[in-house]
mmCIF file with all atom_site columns, C-alpha atoms in Angstrom:
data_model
loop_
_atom_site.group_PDB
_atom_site.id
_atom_site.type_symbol
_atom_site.label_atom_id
_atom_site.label_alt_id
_atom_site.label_comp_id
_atom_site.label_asym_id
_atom_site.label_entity_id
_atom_site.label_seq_id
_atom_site.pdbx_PDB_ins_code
_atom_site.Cartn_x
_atom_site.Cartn_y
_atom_site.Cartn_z
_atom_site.occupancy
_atom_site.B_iso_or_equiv
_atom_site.pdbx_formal_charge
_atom_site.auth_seq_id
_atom_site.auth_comp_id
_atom_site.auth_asym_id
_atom_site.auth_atom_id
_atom_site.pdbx_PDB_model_num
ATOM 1   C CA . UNK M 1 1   ? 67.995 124.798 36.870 1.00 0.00 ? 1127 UNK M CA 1
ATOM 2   C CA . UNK M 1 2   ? 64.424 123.336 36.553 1.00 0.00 ? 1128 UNK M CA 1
ATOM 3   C CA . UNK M 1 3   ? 65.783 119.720 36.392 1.00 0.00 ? 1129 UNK M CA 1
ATOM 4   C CA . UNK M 1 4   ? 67.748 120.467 39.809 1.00 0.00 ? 1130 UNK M CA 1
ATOM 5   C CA . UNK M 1 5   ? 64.791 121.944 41.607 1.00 0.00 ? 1131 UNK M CA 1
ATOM 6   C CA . UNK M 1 6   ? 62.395 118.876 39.990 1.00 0.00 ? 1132 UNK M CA 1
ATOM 7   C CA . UNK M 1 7   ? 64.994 116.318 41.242 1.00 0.00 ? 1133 UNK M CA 1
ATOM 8   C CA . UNK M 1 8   ? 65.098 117.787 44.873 1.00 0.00 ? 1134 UNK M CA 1
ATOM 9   C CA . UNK M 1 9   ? 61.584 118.110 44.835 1.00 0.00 ? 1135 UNK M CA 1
ATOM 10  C CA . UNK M 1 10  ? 61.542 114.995 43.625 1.00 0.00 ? 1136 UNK M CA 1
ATOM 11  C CA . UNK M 1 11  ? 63.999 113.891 46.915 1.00 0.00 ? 1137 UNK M CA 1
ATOM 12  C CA . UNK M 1 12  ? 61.993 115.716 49.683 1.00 0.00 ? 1138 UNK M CA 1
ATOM 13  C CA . UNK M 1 13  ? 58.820 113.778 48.449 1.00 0.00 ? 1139 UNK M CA 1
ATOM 14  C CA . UNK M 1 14  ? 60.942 110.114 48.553 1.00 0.00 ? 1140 UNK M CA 1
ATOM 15  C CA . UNK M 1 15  ? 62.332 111.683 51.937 1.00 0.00 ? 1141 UNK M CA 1
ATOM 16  C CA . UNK M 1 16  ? 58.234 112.002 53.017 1.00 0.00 ? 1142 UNK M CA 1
ATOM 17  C CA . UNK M 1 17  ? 57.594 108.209 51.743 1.00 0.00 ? 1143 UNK M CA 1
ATOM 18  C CA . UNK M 1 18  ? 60.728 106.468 53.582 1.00 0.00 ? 1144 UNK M CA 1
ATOM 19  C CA . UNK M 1 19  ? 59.791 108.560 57.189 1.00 0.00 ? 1145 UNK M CA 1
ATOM 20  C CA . UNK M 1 20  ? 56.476 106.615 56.522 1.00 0.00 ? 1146 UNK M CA 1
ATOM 21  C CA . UNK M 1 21  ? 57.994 103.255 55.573 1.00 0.00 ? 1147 UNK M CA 1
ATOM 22  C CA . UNK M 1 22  ? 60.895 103.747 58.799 1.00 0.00 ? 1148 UNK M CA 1
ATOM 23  C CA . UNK M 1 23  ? 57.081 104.204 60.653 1.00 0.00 ? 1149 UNK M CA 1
ATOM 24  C CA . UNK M 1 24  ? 55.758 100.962 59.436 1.00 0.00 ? 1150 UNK M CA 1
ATOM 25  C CA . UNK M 1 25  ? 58.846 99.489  59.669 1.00 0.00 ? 1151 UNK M CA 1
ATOM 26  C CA . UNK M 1 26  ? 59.534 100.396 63.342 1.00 0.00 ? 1152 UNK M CA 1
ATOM 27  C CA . UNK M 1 27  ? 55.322 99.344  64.213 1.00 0.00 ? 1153 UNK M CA 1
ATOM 28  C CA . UNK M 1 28  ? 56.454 95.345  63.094 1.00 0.00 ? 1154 UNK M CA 1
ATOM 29  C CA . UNK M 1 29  ? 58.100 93.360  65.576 1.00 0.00 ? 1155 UNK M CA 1
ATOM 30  C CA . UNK M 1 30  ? 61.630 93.638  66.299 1.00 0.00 ? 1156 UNK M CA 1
ATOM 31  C CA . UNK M 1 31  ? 63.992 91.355  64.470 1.00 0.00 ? 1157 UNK M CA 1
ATOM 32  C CA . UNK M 1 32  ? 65.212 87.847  66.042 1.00 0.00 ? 1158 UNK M CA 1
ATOM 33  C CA . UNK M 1 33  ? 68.343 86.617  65.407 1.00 0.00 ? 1159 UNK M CA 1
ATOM 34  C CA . UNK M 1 34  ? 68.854 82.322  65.397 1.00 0.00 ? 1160 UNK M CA 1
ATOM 35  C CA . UNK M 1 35  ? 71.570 80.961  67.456 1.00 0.00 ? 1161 UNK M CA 1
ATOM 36  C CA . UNK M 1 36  ? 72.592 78.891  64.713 1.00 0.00 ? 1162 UNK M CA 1
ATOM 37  C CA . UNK M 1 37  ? 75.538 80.634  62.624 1.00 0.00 ? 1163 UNK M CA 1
ATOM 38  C CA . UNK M 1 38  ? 74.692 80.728  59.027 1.00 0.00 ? 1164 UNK M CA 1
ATOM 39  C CA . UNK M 1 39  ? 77.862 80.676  56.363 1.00 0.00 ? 1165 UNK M CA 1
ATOM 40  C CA . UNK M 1 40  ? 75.656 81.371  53.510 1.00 0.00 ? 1166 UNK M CA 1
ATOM 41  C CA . UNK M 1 41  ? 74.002 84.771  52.715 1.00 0.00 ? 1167 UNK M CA 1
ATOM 42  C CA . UNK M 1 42  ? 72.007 87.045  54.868 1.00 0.00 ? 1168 UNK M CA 1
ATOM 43  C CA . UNK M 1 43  ? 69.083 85.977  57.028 1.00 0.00 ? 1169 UNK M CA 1
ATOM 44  C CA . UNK M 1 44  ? 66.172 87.901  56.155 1.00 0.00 ? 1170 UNK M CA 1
ATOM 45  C CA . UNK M 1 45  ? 66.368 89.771  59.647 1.00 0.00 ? 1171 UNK M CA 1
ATOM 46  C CA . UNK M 1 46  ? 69.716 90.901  59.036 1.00 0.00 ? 1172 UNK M CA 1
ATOM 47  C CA . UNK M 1 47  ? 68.204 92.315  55.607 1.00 0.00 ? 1173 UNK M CA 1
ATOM 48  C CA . UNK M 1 48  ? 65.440 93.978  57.498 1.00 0.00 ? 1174 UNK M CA 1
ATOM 49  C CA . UNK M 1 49  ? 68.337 95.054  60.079 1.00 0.00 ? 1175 UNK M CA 1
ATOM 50  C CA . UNK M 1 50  ? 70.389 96.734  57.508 1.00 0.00 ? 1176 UNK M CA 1
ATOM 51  C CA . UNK M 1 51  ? 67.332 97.541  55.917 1.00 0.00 ? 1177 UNK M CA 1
ATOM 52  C CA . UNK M 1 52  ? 66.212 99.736  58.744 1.00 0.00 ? 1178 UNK M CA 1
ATOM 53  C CA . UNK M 1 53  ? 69.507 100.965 58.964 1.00 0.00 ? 1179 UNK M CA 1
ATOM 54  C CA . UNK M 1 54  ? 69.738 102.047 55.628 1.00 0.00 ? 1180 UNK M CA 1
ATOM 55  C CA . UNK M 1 55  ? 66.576 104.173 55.866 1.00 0.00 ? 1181 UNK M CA 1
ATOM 56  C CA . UNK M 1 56  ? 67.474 105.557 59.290 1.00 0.00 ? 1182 UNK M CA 1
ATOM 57  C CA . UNK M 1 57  ? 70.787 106.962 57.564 1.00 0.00 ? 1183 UNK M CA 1
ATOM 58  C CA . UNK M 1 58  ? 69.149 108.204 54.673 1.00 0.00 ? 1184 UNK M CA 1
ATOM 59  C CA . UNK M 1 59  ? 66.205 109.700 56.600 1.00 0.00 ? 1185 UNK M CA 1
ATOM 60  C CA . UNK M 1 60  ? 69.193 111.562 59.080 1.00 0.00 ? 1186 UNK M CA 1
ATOM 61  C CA . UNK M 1 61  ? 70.849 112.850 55.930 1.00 0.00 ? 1187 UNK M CA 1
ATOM 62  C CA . UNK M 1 62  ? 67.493 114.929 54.839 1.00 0.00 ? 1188 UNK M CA 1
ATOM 63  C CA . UNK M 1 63  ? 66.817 116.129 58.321 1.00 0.00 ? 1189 UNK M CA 1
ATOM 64  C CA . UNK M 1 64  ? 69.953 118.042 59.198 1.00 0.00 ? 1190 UNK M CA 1
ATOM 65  C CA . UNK M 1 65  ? 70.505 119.299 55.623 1.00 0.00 ? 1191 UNK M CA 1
ATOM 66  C CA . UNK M 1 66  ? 66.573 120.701 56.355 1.00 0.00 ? 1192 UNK M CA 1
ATOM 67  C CA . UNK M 1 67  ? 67.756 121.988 59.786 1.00 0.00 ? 1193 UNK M CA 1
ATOM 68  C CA . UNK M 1 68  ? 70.822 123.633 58.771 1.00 0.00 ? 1194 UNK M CA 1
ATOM 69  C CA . UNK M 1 69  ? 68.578 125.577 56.559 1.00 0.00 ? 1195 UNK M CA 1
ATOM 70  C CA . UNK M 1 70  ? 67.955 129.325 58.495 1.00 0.00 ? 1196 UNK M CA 1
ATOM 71  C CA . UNK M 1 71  ? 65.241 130.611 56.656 1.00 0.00 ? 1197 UNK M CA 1
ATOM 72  C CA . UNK M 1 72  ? 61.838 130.180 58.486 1.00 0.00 ? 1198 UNK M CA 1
ATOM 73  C CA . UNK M 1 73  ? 59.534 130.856 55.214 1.00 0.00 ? 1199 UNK M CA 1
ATOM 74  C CA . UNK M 1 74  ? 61.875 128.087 52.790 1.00 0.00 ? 1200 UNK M CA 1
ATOM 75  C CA . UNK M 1 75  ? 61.382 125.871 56.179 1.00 0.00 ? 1201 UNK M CA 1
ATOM 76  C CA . UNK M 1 76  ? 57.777 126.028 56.116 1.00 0.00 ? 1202 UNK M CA 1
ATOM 77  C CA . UNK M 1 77  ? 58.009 125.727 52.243 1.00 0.00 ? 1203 UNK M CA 1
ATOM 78  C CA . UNK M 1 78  ? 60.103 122.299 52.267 1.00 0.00 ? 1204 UNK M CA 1
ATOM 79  C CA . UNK M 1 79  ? 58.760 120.803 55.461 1.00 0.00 ? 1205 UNK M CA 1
ATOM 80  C CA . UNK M 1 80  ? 54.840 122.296 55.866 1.00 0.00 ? 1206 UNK M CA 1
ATOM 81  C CA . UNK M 1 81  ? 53.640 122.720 52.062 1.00 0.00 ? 1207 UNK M CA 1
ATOM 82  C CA . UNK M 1 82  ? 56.085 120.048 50.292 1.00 0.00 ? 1208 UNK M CA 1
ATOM 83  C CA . UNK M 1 83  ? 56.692 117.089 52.493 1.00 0.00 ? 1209 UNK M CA 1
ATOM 84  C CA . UNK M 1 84  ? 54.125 117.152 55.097 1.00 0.00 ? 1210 UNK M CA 1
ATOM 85  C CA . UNK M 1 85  ? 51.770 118.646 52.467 1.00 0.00 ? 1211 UNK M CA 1
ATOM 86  C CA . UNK M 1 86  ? 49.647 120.627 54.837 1.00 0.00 ? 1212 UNK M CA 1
ATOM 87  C CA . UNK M 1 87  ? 48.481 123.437 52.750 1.00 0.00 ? 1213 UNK M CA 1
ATOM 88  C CA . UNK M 1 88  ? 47.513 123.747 49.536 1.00 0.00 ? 1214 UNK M CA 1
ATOM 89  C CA . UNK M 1 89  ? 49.246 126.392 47.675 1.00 0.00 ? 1215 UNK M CA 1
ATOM 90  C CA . UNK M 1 90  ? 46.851 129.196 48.156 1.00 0.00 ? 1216 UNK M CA 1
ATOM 91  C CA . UNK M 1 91  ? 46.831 128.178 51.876 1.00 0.00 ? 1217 UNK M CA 1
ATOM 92  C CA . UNK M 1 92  ? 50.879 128.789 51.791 1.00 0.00 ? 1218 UNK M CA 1
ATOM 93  C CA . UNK M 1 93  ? 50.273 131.769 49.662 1.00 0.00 ? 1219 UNK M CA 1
ATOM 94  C CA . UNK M 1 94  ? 47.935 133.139 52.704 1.00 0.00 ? 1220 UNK M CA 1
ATOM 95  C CA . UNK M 1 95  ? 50.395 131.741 55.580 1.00 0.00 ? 1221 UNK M CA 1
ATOM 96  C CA . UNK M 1 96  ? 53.362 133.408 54.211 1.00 0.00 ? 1222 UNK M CA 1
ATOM 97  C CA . UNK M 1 97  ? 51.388 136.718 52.996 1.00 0.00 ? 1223 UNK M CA 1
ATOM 98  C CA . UNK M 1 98  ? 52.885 136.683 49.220 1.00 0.00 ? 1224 UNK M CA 1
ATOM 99  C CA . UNK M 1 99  ? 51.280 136.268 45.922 1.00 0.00 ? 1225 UNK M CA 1
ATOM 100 C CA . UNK M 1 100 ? 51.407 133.198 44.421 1.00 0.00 ? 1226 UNK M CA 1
ATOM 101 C CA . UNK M 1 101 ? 54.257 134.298 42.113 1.00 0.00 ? 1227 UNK M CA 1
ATOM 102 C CA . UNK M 1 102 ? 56.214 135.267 44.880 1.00 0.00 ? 1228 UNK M CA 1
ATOM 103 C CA . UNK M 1 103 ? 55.239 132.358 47.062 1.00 0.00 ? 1229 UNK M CA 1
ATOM 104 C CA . UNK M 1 104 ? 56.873 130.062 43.603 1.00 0.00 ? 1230 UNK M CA 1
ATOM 105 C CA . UNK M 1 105 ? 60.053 132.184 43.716 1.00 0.00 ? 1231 UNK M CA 1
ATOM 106 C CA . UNK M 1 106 ? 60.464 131.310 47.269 1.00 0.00 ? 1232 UNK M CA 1
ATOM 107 C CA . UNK M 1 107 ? 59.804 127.455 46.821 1.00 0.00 ? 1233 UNK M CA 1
ATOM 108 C CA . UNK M 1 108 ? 62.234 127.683 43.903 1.00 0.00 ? 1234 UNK M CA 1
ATOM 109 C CA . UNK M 1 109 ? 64.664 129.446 46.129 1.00 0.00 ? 1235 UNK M CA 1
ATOM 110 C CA . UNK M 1 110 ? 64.164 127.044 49.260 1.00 0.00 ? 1236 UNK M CA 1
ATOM 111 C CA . UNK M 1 111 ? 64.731 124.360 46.817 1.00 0.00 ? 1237 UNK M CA 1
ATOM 112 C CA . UNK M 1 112 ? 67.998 125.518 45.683 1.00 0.00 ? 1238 UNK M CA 1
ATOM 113 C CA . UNK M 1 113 ? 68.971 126.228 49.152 1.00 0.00 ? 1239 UNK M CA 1
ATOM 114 C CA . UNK M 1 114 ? 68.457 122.695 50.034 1.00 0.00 ? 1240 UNK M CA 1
ATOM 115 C CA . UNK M 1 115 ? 70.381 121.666 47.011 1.00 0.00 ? 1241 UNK M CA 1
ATOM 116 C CA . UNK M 1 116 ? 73.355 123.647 47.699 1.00 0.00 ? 1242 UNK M CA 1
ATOM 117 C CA . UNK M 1 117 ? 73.239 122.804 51.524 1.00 0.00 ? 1243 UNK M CA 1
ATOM 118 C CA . UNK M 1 118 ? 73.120 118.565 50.865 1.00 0.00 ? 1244 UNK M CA 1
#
């Protein structure tokens, strides 16, 4: 059970990094396409296309599976302390009014939720 709730862990932080990179991503000029058709491999904005597309998806995929979670305190545990890192984990521990070995049951338990719900 500890590898599962490392490995989504693990998944919410990558989720954190590629909402960045689709940021970055979406600040560079748009891709342009040449008029001349190409019978060999991709162009490199079609691989920046799909690229974007790609993330998009995957980005998409984390965000409903986070919404269709009901819980506000495992919300505020995956979104606010884990990938948005706002608080530290006395800060959480203060937010949500539970000690800090209750405040790690919940994380564990949001983490499984998530799990279950992707």
């Amino acid at each position: 059970m500890r590898q599962d709730v490392n490995k989504i862990r693990n998944l919410l932080k990558k989720y954190a990094k590629l909402k960045r990179d689709l940021t970055a991503y979406n600040q560079v000029s748009s891709p342009s396409f040449d008029g001349v058709s190409s019978h060999s491999s991709r162009n490199g904005a079609e691989s920046r296309l799909i690229s974007h597309v790609d993330l998009s998806y995957q980005l998409k995929e984390i965000e409903d599976t986070l919404n269709a979670i009901d819980d506000p305190q495992y919300q505020f545990i995956l979104h606010d302390y884990i990938i948005e890192k706002r608080f530290s984990r006395n800060e959480a521990c203060q937010r949500l009014s539970v000690s800090v070995s209750k405040f790690n049951y919940l994380k564990n338990r949001a983490l499984e939720t998530f799990k279950e719900k992707i």
